XYZ file of C-alpha atoms in Angstrom:
688
model
C 8.527 24.351 135.929
C 7.311 23.585 132.413
C 4.737 21.050 131.309
C 5.706 17.942 129.430
C 4.429 19.143 126.050
C 6.872 22.088 126.315
C 9.688 19.731 127.306
C 8.753 17.562 124.320
C 8.937 20.531 121.951
C 12.320 21.529 123.382
C 13.779 18.070 122.613
C 12.292 17.547 119.135
C 14.758 17.280 116.259
C 13.357 19.680 113.613
C 13.877 17.216 110.747
C 11.893 14.562 112.637
C 9.133 16.839 113.965
C 6.225 14.937 112.371
C 7.536 11.565 113.591
C 7.018 12.187 117.321
C 3.832 11.316 119.138
C 1.099 13.941 118.943
C 0.923 14.605 122.667
C -1.400 17.564 122.292
C -3.966 15.546 120.333
C -3.913 12.732 122.914
C -4.277 15.209 125.770
C -7.246 17.177 124.399
C -9.934 14.636 125.458
C -8.809 14.903 129.088
C -8.890 18.688 128.930
C -12.346 18.583 127.346
C -13.617 16.276 130.091
C -12.311 18.540 132.843
C -13.942 21.505 131.121
C -17.326 19.801 130.918
C -17.065 18.671 134.535
C -16.237 22.194 135.595
C -19.344 23.470 133.833
C -21.487 20.728 135.387
C -22.197 19.171 132.015
C -21.884 15.656 130.674
C -19.080 13.725 132.322
C -18.177 12.043 129.068
C -15.372 13.696 127.128
C -14.856 13.803 123.397
C -11.693 13.254 121.466
C -11.145 16.367 119.404
C -9.833 16.522 115.885
C -6.325 15.427 115.150
C -3.944 17.598 113.191
C -5.022 15.800 110.048
C -8.587 16.930 110.677
C -10.098 13.469 111.088
C -12.669 13.210 113.872
C -12.326 10.674 116.658
C -15.236 8.898 118.326
C -15.847 9.444 122.018
C -15.024 6.346 123.999
C -12.136 4.818 125.894
C -11.548 2.523 122.912
C -10.817 5.511 120.718
C -8.043 6.573 123.111
C -6.463 3.132 122.816
C -6.687 3.256 119.030
C -5.132 6.740 118.999
C -2.255 5.593 121.226
C -1.657 2.525 119.065
C -1.675 4.640 115.910
C 0.884 7.051 117.354
C 3.010 4.163 118.638
C 3.051 2.539 115.179
C 4.156 5.823 113.644
C 6.981 6.243 116.148
C 8.062 2.609 115.869
C 8.123 2.663 112.057
C 10.385 5.706 112.002
C 12.662 4.230 114.664
C 13.044 0.923 112.823
C 13.720 2.583 109.473
C 16.260 5.060 110.878
C 18.097 2.348 112.820
C 18.285 0.148 109.731
C 19.797 3.002 107.686
C 22.267 3.792 110.482
C 23.442 0.166 110.588
C 23.915 0.203 106.820
C 26.006 3.400 106.943
C 28.009 2.048 109.860
C 29.114 -1.039 107.938
C 30.882 1.236 105.450
C 32.336 3.583 108.066
C 33.492 0.673 110.195
C 35.687 -0.649 107.410
C 37.134 2.800 106.801
C 37.943 3.257 110.483
C 39.613 -0.140 110.687
C 41.648 0.785 107.631
C 42.823 3.967 109.396
C 44.002 2.006 112.432
C 47.759 1.666 112.199
C 47.902 3.213 108.716
C 49.280 6.548 107.534
C 46.297 8.386 106.102
C 46.221 11.937 104.838
C 44.796 14.589 107.138
C 42.028 15.358 104.655
C 40.917 11.732 104.449
C 41.093 11.275 108.214
C 39.073 14.457 108.825
C 36.439 13.363 106.319
C 35.981 9.998 108.025
C 35.841 11.692 111.439
C 33.092 14.060 110.330
C 31.028 11.238 108.851
C 31.392 9.125 112.008
C 30.407 12.119 114.145
C 27.344 12.707 111.992
C 26.335 9.050 112.358
C 27.007 9.098 116.096
C 24.906 12.225 116.446
C 22.055 10.586 114.519
C 22.122 7.436 116.661
C 22.298 9.489 119.863
C 19.370 11.624 118.760
C 17.486 8.438 117.895
C 18.064 7.271 121.468
C 16.648 10.587 122.676
C 13.735 10.021 120.291
C 12.911 6.702 121.998
C 13.199 8.105 125.521
C 11.073 11.200 124.954
C 8.345 9.309 123.112
C 8.162 6.538 125.710
C 7.978 9.194 128.425
C 5.154 10.881 126.539
C 3.151 7.666 126.255
C 3.704 6.999 129.965
C 2.518 10.452 130.996
C -0.518 10.532 128.716
C -1.596 7.092 129.955
C -1.210 8.232 133.562
C -3.277 11.323 132.797
C -5.944 9.119 131.179
C -6.115 6.950 134.323
C -6.669 10.017 136.501
C -9.331 11.449 134.188
C -11.370 8.266 133.764
C -11.547 6.400 137.058
C -13.807 3.577 135.818
C -12.391 0.049 135.915
C -13.039 -0.388 132.194
C -11.015 2.733 131.415
C -8.172 1.471 133.614
C -8.087 -1.774 131.662
C -8.014 0.135 128.373
C -5.080 2.213 129.646
C -3.209 -0.981 130.577
C -3.904 -2.366 127.114
C -2.588 0.802 125.466
C 0.614 0.775 127.518
C 1.156 -2.929 126.835
C 1.022 -2.196 123.124
C 3.592 0.602 123.515
C 5.957 -1.647 125.472
C 5.780 -4.298 122.760
C 7.099 -1.832 120.178
C 10.759 -1.949 119.199
C 11.530 1.647 120.264
C 10.623 0.899 123.916
C 13.142 -1.948 124.185
C 12.830 -5.403 125.650
C 12.108 -4.451 129.274
C 8.614 -4.162 130.655
C 7.672 -1.181 132.781
C 10.505 1.055 131.556
C 12.185 2.126 128.353
C 15.271 0.157 127.387
C 17.655 1.334 124.682
C 19.820 -1.791 124.804
C 20.068 -2.130 121.016
C 21.044 1.512 120.567
C 23.390 1.423 123.558
C 25.274 -1.555 122.122
C 25.406 0.212 118.749
C 26.797 3.375 120.382
C 29.349 1.376 122.388
C 30.566 -0.342 119.220
C 31.024 3.017 117.459
C 32.937 4.392 120.454
C 35.130 1.289 120.675
C 36.065 1.196 116.989
C 36.554 4.990 116.833
C 38.761 5.009 119.945
C 40.868 2.145 118.630
C 41.416 3.879 115.290
C 41.869 7.513 116.314
C 42.220 7.786 120.114
C 44.631 5.041 121.065
C 41.912 2.921 122.646
C 40.744 5.669 125.063
C 36.968 5.331 124.955
C 36.279 8.366 127.166
C 38.326 10.599 124.884
C 36.513 9.173 121.861
C 33.146 9.903 123.456
C 34.158 13.519 124.065
C 35.302 13.934 120.451
C 32.152 12.357 119.042
C 29.902 14.626 121.115
C 31.868 17.798 120.371
C 29.621 20.677 119.481
C 29.746 22.174 116.033
C 32.202 25.030 115.653
C 30.709 28.467 115.449
C 32.588 31.482 114.062
C 33.567 34.160 116.541
C 31.968 37.580 116.398
C 31.964 40.829 118.304
C 30.454 39.115 121.318
C 33.631 37.064 121.779
C 35.756 40.213 121.701
C 33.355 41.885 124.104
C 33.600 38.947 126.483
C 37.398 38.967 126.366
C 37.494 42.716 127.006
C 35.248 42.426 130.050
C 37.249 39.530 131.467
C 40.456 41.520 130.982
C 39.025 44.505 132.878
C 37.835 42.207 135.642
C 41.252 40.570 135.998
C 42.939 43.975 136.157
C 40.621 45.043 138.949
C 41.236 41.763 140.766
C 45.000 42.286 140.608
C 44.574 45.847 141.814
C 42.460 44.746 144.789
C 44.994 42.019 145.639
C 47.827 44.524 145.502
C 45.945 47.014 147.681
C 45.022 44.461 150.345
C 48.222 42.428 150.596
C 51.028 44.653 149.300
C 50.359 48.334 149.908
C 50.318 47.802 153.673
C 54.069 47.146 153.426
C 54.720 50.171 151.186
C 52.526 52.991 152.508
C 53.480 54.249 155.948
C 51.028 57.120 156.422
C 49.504 57.460 159.909
C 45.977 56.985 158.551
C 46.919 53.769 156.788
C 48.722 52.338 159.798
C 45.881 53.197 162.171
C 43.212 51.568 159.997
C 45.360 48.639 158.914
C 46.077 47.544 162.481
C 42.440 47.950 163.535
C 39.843 45.202 163.285
C 36.803 47.494 163.323
C 36.203 47.498 159.585
C 36.620 43.721 159.411
C 33.861 43.264 161.957
C 31.558 46.018 160.663
C 31.930 46.367 156.876
C 33.626 43.136 155.805
C 30.470 40.969 156.308
C 28.691 43.099 153.687
C 31.348 42.413 151.069
C 31.736 38.808 152.208
C 28.044 38.017 151.754
C 27.671 39.718 148.377
C 31.040 38.324 147.260
C 29.944 34.755 148.043
C 26.735 35.285 146.053
C 28.872 36.604 143.184
C 31.045 33.503 143.393
C 27.870 31.384 143.418
C 26.847 32.974 140.105
C 30.244 32.050 138.679
C 29.768 28.529 140.025
C 26.364 28.257 138.342
C 27.843 29.442 135.043
C 30.618 26.845 135.372
C 28.050 24.124 136.045
C 26.087 25.105 132.942
C 29.272 25.059 130.871
C 30.288 21.600 132.132
C 26.812 20.169 131.553
C 26.542 21.624 128.059
C 30.010 20.344 127.106
C 29.080 16.710 127.776
C 25.407 17.218 126.794
C 23.910 16.630 130.232
C 20.270 17.565 129.692
C 19.856 19.822 132.721
C 16.878 21.564 131.078
C 15.016 18.260 130.993
C 16.118 17.192 134.483
C 15.270 20.524 136.133
C 12.116 20.925 133.993
C 13.259 24.394 132.906
C 11.738 26.373 130.069
C 14.372 26.445 127.329
C 13.089 29.758 125.951
C 13.700 31.697 129.155
C 16.684 29.852 130.677
C 20.046 31.616 130.431
C 22.884 29.633 128.865
C 26.379 29.547 130.306
C 27.724 32.312 128.049
C 24.954 34.689 129.130
C 25.526 33.918 132.804
C 29.287 34.397 132.348
C 28.720 37.822 130.743
C 26.457 38.984 133.556
C 28.753 37.593 136.228
C 31.714 39.410 134.652
C 29.955 42.788 134.616
C 28.747 42.378 138.198
C 32.215 41.293 139.373
C 33.710 44.418 137.805
C 31.347 46.589 139.824
C 31.954 44.557 142.999
C 35.763 44.825 142.720
C 35.698 48.521 141.818
C 33.380 49.249 144.746
C 35.580 47.354 147.217
C 38.713 49.059 145.875
C 37.216 52.523 146.331
C 36.001 51.569 149.803
C 39.413 50.235 150.802
C 41.198 53.326 149.483
C 38.755 55.685 151.198
C 39.029 53.735 154.440
C 42.796 54.243 154.458
C 42.698 57.878 153.494
C 44.182 57.634 149.986
C 41.033 58.530 148.030
C 40.956 62.145 146.806
C 37.147 62.164 146.627
C 35.478 63.793 149.653
C 33.206 60.768 150.212
C 32.825 58.727 153.358
C 33.996 55.131 153.125
C 30.615 53.926 154.438
C 28.916 55.135 151.243
C 30.463 52.428 149.082
C 28.994 49.423 150.963
C 25.635 51.195 150.819
C 25.938 51.578 147.036
C 26.816 47.896 146.676
C 23.934 46.747 148.873
C 21.550 49.117 147.094
C 22.614 47.756 143.710
C 21.780 44.215 144.878
C 18.325 45.346 145.987
C 17.840 47.224 142.708
C 18.826 44.172 140.647
C 16.317 42.011 142.483
C 13.579 44.638 142.193
C 14.218 45.175 138.469
C 14.230 41.491 137.542
C 11.599 40.278 135.123
C 8.281 39.208 136.671
C 8.761 35.693 135.329
C 12.157 35.317 137.015
C 10.896 36.762 140.308
C 7.917 34.408 140.194
C 10.225 31.458 139.544
C 12.525 32.339 142.477
C 9.603 32.993 144.831
C 7.903 29.751 143.759
C 11.091 27.768 144.344
C 11.569 29.223 147.834
C 7.921 28.611 148.680
C 8.083 24.954 147.593
C 11.283 24.473 149.622
C 9.785 25.989 152.767
C 6.512 24.090 152.300
C 8.339 20.782 151.782
C 6.330 18.714 154.273
C 3.071 19.673 152.537
C 4.136 20.117 148.887
C 5.465 17.601 146.320
C 9.233 17.568 145.768
C 10.975 17.285 142.421
C 14.662 17.242 141.595
C 14.999 21.016 141.161
C 13.486 21.794 144.565
C 15.777 19.312 146.300
C 18.772 20.629 144.337
C 17.992 24.255 145.263
C 17.518 23.330 148.932
C 20.906 21.589 148.916
C 22.436 24.773 147.502
C 20.926 26.796 150.361
C 22.750 24.610 152.888
C 26.003 25.944 151.410
C 24.892 29.579 151.552
C 24.625 29.861 155.328
C 27.355 32.498 155.565
C 25.954 34.702 152.753
C 22.444 34.509 154.233
C 23.768 35.532 157.660
C 25.751 38.378 156.116
C 22.777 39.638 154.115
C 20.665 39.648 157.281
C 23.424 41.632 159.005
C 23.651 44.057 156.059
C 19.909 44.666 156.218
C 20.201 45.483 159.911
C 23.306 47.642 159.340
C 21.675 49.856 156.731
C 18.072 49.581 157.907
C 18.773 50.804 161.419
C 21.031 53.629 160.231
C 24.089 52.237 161.989
C 26.228 53.089 158.979
C 25.642 56.806 159.683
C 27.158 56.653 163.164
C 30.846 57.207 163.929
C 32.999 54.166 163.455
C 33.636 53.838 167.180
C 29.896 53.534 167.848
C 29.221 50.887 165.205
C 28.980 47.149 165.804
C 25.567 46.979 167.415
C 24.060 44.713 164.761
C 26.968 42.301 164.973
C 26.855 42.126 168.793
C 23.070 42.030 169.024
C 21.740 39.094 171.113
C 18.873 38.842 168.617
C 21.352 38.208 165.813
C 23.575 35.830 167.769
C 20.826 33.807 169.439
C 18.174 33.754 166.694
C 19.226 34.941 163.222
C 22.545 33.076 162.998
C 21.183 29.755 164.344
C 18.160 29.974 162.033
C 20.328 30.636 158.973
C 22.456 27.611 159.867
C 19.615 25.254 160.772
C 16.701 26.076 158.463
C 18.243 24.819 155.166
C 19.087 21.515 156.841
C 15.559 21.322 158.295
C 14.005 21.959 154.869
C 16.048 19.158 153.291
C 15.066 16.860 156.151
C 11.388 17.632 155.494
C 11.816 17.088 151.751
C 13.195 13.598 152.312
C 10.399 12.744 154.724
C 7.889 13.976 152.137
C 9.485 11.750 149.486
C 9.345 8.775 151.855
C 5.653 9.467 152.466
C 4.987 9.707 148.710
C 6.996 6.676 147.569
C 6.900 4.437 150.699
C 10.544 3.651 149.951
C 12.916 3.715 152.909
C 16.063 3.983 150.829
C 17.296 6.520 149.939
C 14.793 8.883 151.568
C 14.959 7.813 155.218
C 18.719 7.344 155.045
C 19.122 10.799 153.533
C 16.804 12.274 156.158
C 19.037 10.715 158.822
C 22.028 12.483 157.277
C 20.407 15.902 157.562
C 19.075 15.120 161.036
C 22.616 14.332 162.195
C 24.033 17.502 160.617
C 21.229 19.579 162.099
C 21.827 18.181 165.577
C 25.576 18.815 165.437
C 25.189 22.379 164.152
C 22.456 23.432 166.570
C 24.151 21.813 169.566
C 27.469 23.444 168.652
C 25.918 26.895 168.213
C 24.111 26.873 171.547
C 26.883 25.087 173.473
C 30.157 26.746 172.369
C 31.798 25.580 175.604
C 32.063 22.155 173.968
C 34.886 23.491 171.839
C 36.860 25.217 174.552
C 40.238 23.858 175.409
C 40.391 21.837 178.548
C 39.842 18.370 179.842
C 37.744 15.907 177.915
C 34.366 15.073 179.372
C 31.854 12.473 178.290
C 29.829 15.202 176.561
C 32.869 16.467 174.656
C 33.842 13.001 173.504
C 30.272 12.283 172.366
C 30.127 15.607 170.549
C 33.462 14.945 168.831
C 32.300 11.542 167.627
C 28.982 13.022 166.450
C 30.810 15.805 164.616
C 33.188 13.459 162.781
C 30.495 10.836 162.164
C 28.049 13.345 160.685
C 30.677 14.799 158.360
C 31.897 11.379 157.228
C 28.294 10.280 156.698
C 27.675 13.311 154.462
C 30.896 12.667 152.540
C 30.048 8.989 152.046
C 26.573 9.915 150.849
C 28.064 12.371 148.363
C 30.342 9.900 146.633
C 28.162 6.778 146.847
C 24.589 8.061 146.435
C 24.469 11.654 145.193
C 27.273 11.078 142.692
C 26.927 7.267 142.463
C 30.636 7.432 141.787
C 32.193 4.786 144.043
C 31.066 1.183 143.658
C 31.918 -1.288 146.418
C 31.679 -5.022 145.781
C 32.586 -7.764 148.225
C 33.762 -10.776 146.215
C 33.037 -14.125 147.764
C 36.005 -15.628 149.522
C 37.953 -12.348 149.915
C 38.595 -10.348 153.055
C 38.763 -6.930 151.436
C 36.071 -5.365 149.241
C 36.614 -4.268 145.648
C 36.358 -0.472 145.280
C 36.186 1.177 141.868
C 34.666 4.127 140.042
C 31.451 3.583 138.111
C 32.297 2.675 134.510
C 29.732 4.960 132.887
C 31.213 8.462 133.217
C 30.466 11.471 131.024
C 33.616 13.499 131.805
C 36.927 12.280 130.458
C 39.693 11.251 132.824
C 39.626 9.326 136.096
C 41.816 11.967 137.770
C 38.976 14.519 137.689
C 36.732 12.264 139.753
C 39.499 11.259 142.166
C 40.400 14.901 142.820
C 36.723 15.689 143.403
C 36.488 12.923 146.027
C 39.536 14.194 147.934
C 38.417 17.827 147.801
C 34.927 16.945 148.947
C 36.271 15.180 152.047
C 38.529 18.091 153.010
C 35.998 20.836 152.296
C 33.213 18.981 154.109
C 35.200 19.065 157.357
C 36.287 22.666 156.768
C 32.734 23.911 156.280
C 31.259 22.052 159.248
C 34.046 23.487 161.416
C 33.296 27.051 160.353
C 29.595 26.646 161.132
C 30.413 26.211 164.808
C 33.141 28.768 165.672
C 35.111 28.336 168.821
C 34.224 30.829 171.525
C 37.850 31.079 172.612
C 39.027 31.905 169.088
C 36.304 34.547 168.695
C 37.422 36.179 171.931
C 41.159 36.078 171.323
C 41.483 36.324 167.522
C 38.493 38.222 166.076
C 40.610 39.774 163.330
C 41.965 36.401 162.223
C 38.474 34.849 162.130
C 37.108 37.781 160.132
C 40.030 37.699 157.690
C 39.793 33.934 157.095
C 35.986 33.707 156.932
C 35.657 34.967 153.307
C 37.980 32.199 152.123
C 36.188 29.446 154.041
C 32.808 30.663 152.775
C 34.171 30.799 149.219
C 35.581 27.274 149.623
C 32.098 25.950 150.441
C 30.612 27.697 147.396
C 33.322 26.053 145.289
C 32.556 22.655 146.837
C 28.855 23.050 146.121
C 29.561 23.919 142.473
C 31.780 20.843 142.147
C 29.096 18.742 143.845
C 26.437 20.128 141.477
C 28.396 19.195 138.353
C 28.664 15.559 139.417
C 25.208 15.386 141.038
C 23.368 16.358 137.863
C 25.608 14.028 135.831
C 24.574 11.188 138.138
C 20.882 12.129 137.845
C 21.241 12.180 134.060
C 22.642 8.649 134.034
C 20.183 7.141 136.531
C 17.475 8.857 138.515
C 17.266 8.698 142.295
C 13.489 8.391 142.119
C 12.258 11.764 140.886
C 11.081 10.535 137.458
C 8.859 7.738 136.214
C 11.202 7.057 133.267
C 14.796 6.622 134.412
C 16.580 7.469 131.151
C 17.208 11.084 130.154
C 17.802 12.248 126.565
C 21.111 13.941 125.806
C 21.022 17.689 125.309
C 21.198 18.995 121.733
C 20.673 22.506 120.419
C 17.731 21.951 118.099
C 17.899 25.428 116.601
C 14.744 26.915 118.067
C 14.807 30.626 118.679
C 13.999 31.932 122.099
C 11.146 34.152 123.007
C 11.621 37.626 121.441
C 15.180 36.770 120.414
C 16.619 39.213 117.822
C 18.159 38.083 114.567
C 21.853 37.305 114.189
C 22.489 40.574 112.314
C 20.781 42.575 115.056
C 22.789 40.757 117.707
C 26.083 41.459 115.962
C 25.218 45.145 115.435
C 24.134 45.517 119.044
C 27.255 43.691 120.242
C 29.476 45.938 118.133
C 27.889 49.089 119.556
C 28.212 47.739 123.085
C 31.905 46.966 122.543
C 32.610 50.461 121.227
C 30.760 51.992 124.175
C 32.639 49.846 126.686
C 35.984 50.743 125.133
C 35.149 54.429 125.543
C 34.069 53.891 129.137
C 37.226 51.894 129.826
C 39.379 54.702 128.402
C 37.580 57.295 130.526
C 38.036 55.161 133.651
C 41.767 54.758 132.973
C 42.159 58.530 132.557
C 40.205 59.203 135.751
C 42.319 56.713 137.683
C 45.492 58.356 136.402
C 44.196 61.774 137.454
C 43.282 60.300 140.838
C 46.817 59.016 141.315
C 48.279 62.429 140.408
C 45.919 64.312 142.734
C 46.609 61.876 145.553
C 50.359 62.344 145.189
C 49.998 66.130 145.018
C 47.868 66.205 148.148
C 50.291 63.962 150.051
C 53.244 66.135 149.035
C 51.370 69.260 150.130
C 50.555 67.687 153.515
C 54.145 66.532 154.003
C 55.452 69.990 153.125
C 53.042 71.564 155.619
C 54.178 69.144 158.356
C 57.825 69.991 157.609
C 57.170 73.721 157.948
């Protein structure tokens, strides 16, 4: 998590850099006071020099004067920029109205579009300017209150904040920033633009006006396309091997392994767990892409450091390379398992290589990334005793969808750690049938994420003293936790037979908990469905929220339907039927990767809309409700090479990957020839 001054720097428009509040200058007196208190010196702090070099006197009054000076600077720039934007809009408005219903040349239409987009971008960035500055004044005033606890200092802080709220950039509401003037300006631009160029479709106009600037393609684009092509080829090959070759190959080895369920019970959980984590990486990359397309400021919401956070293209590239290795490893394992691999290598070696590569990737991660992951997990586990922000609650929600991968990773650790993979295939299966795994590990993996989210909501209720949404959300996780734990330890509830009072109560609890979670998703987490009960009518009015960042109502409607179906599917898979496990173990094992993947897909879909909702209106994690839109401000990342170096490096990587791809194709062709030759030799020997 980054501090606010770093978040401020990440959202500063370079051309307006000297117009923002000087947060560092306002914060230095508090730091100086803490330093002197730590040394046991004078408790009075001094305001250090400003960037201009002028000295400030040491008193609470000087803080108020500094805040007022910064607020005047911010307000003057805001007023001047808004006045210029209104002046430019009067001209563009007439040109847009002239385009409506008229036949204009493509060149003239494109010119007007670019000018309107530039104006829209300026007004949107000005809105961000108001939000980030108001947030800065709020935070520095709060810090001042904590540093100086005297009543006189508290009154001075109130006076400073009152002055800020009277400025034009903070809006006409007291206690929060209000961009009503800018919002009405933006709505007018969207309305006129949509009427002239989009057939009155405001959502489509908003997407066009926020379109990112086009960037020329380079070697990295070709490299990305090449890697995706290799990955798709491997995916088709794996699909063919799993679903088609069983009907073509009739060798005794293939038939014996294909009709056996041993490998599905023993080795499939390894690939299922790592495959779900791979799909989760793809889901995260998709979320980043969706958020960046509509300028959802996830960096600001999650409090990420922009310099070290991977963008969607970087995550896509890494996910593609890892998926290539995952598919190639599974293909070699599947071929070796069925006796059609010419290499004298045991099939059990390939899952070990895949598991070892996961451990190696984690061990070789940068210290900063490992610290971030460990810190996130620690704050989730310590939820009852540690503050909760949006990222920690978001990550804990994601863990509730990774129950199957966590169980499979625990099984994989047991499988390789105990040396079970070295035993003959007939003697394997001890880790899967272990009472320790069935009675402790699996229930803990299913229950702990729900327990952590329950504790987080109780912590938020304790911190805010607000019953809704925290107690209501805690009730949701308590209900889910009860259903899951009761179903795991009482599988007889799902056996076929006569209905008892316990079974009926469990069925109602199961359906009620799932429907409660679904309702919470669409009405609170997404804030998507609005229900109004007009006076004098029997039926309520149900509609989607009008402020939506993604174009098209169909997208949201499809998400609602999928969420309902996948919610029931996932809750069902958490509590498997004992009778089905006894009679159809192969079917359960074969279907489980798809149900686990469906939940990962649902969580990615949920994440896209959850962060959009948090961007539009906070659930209570921030003091200032509004969030600035995300813009690339052109700052280079830490140790980022130049564009020429990137293109040269990308070109060399592409050439190297082409050579590797050619070598792999040749090796696969040789493998096919050797396999055919060996089969013919064996058939000839059997004939003799």
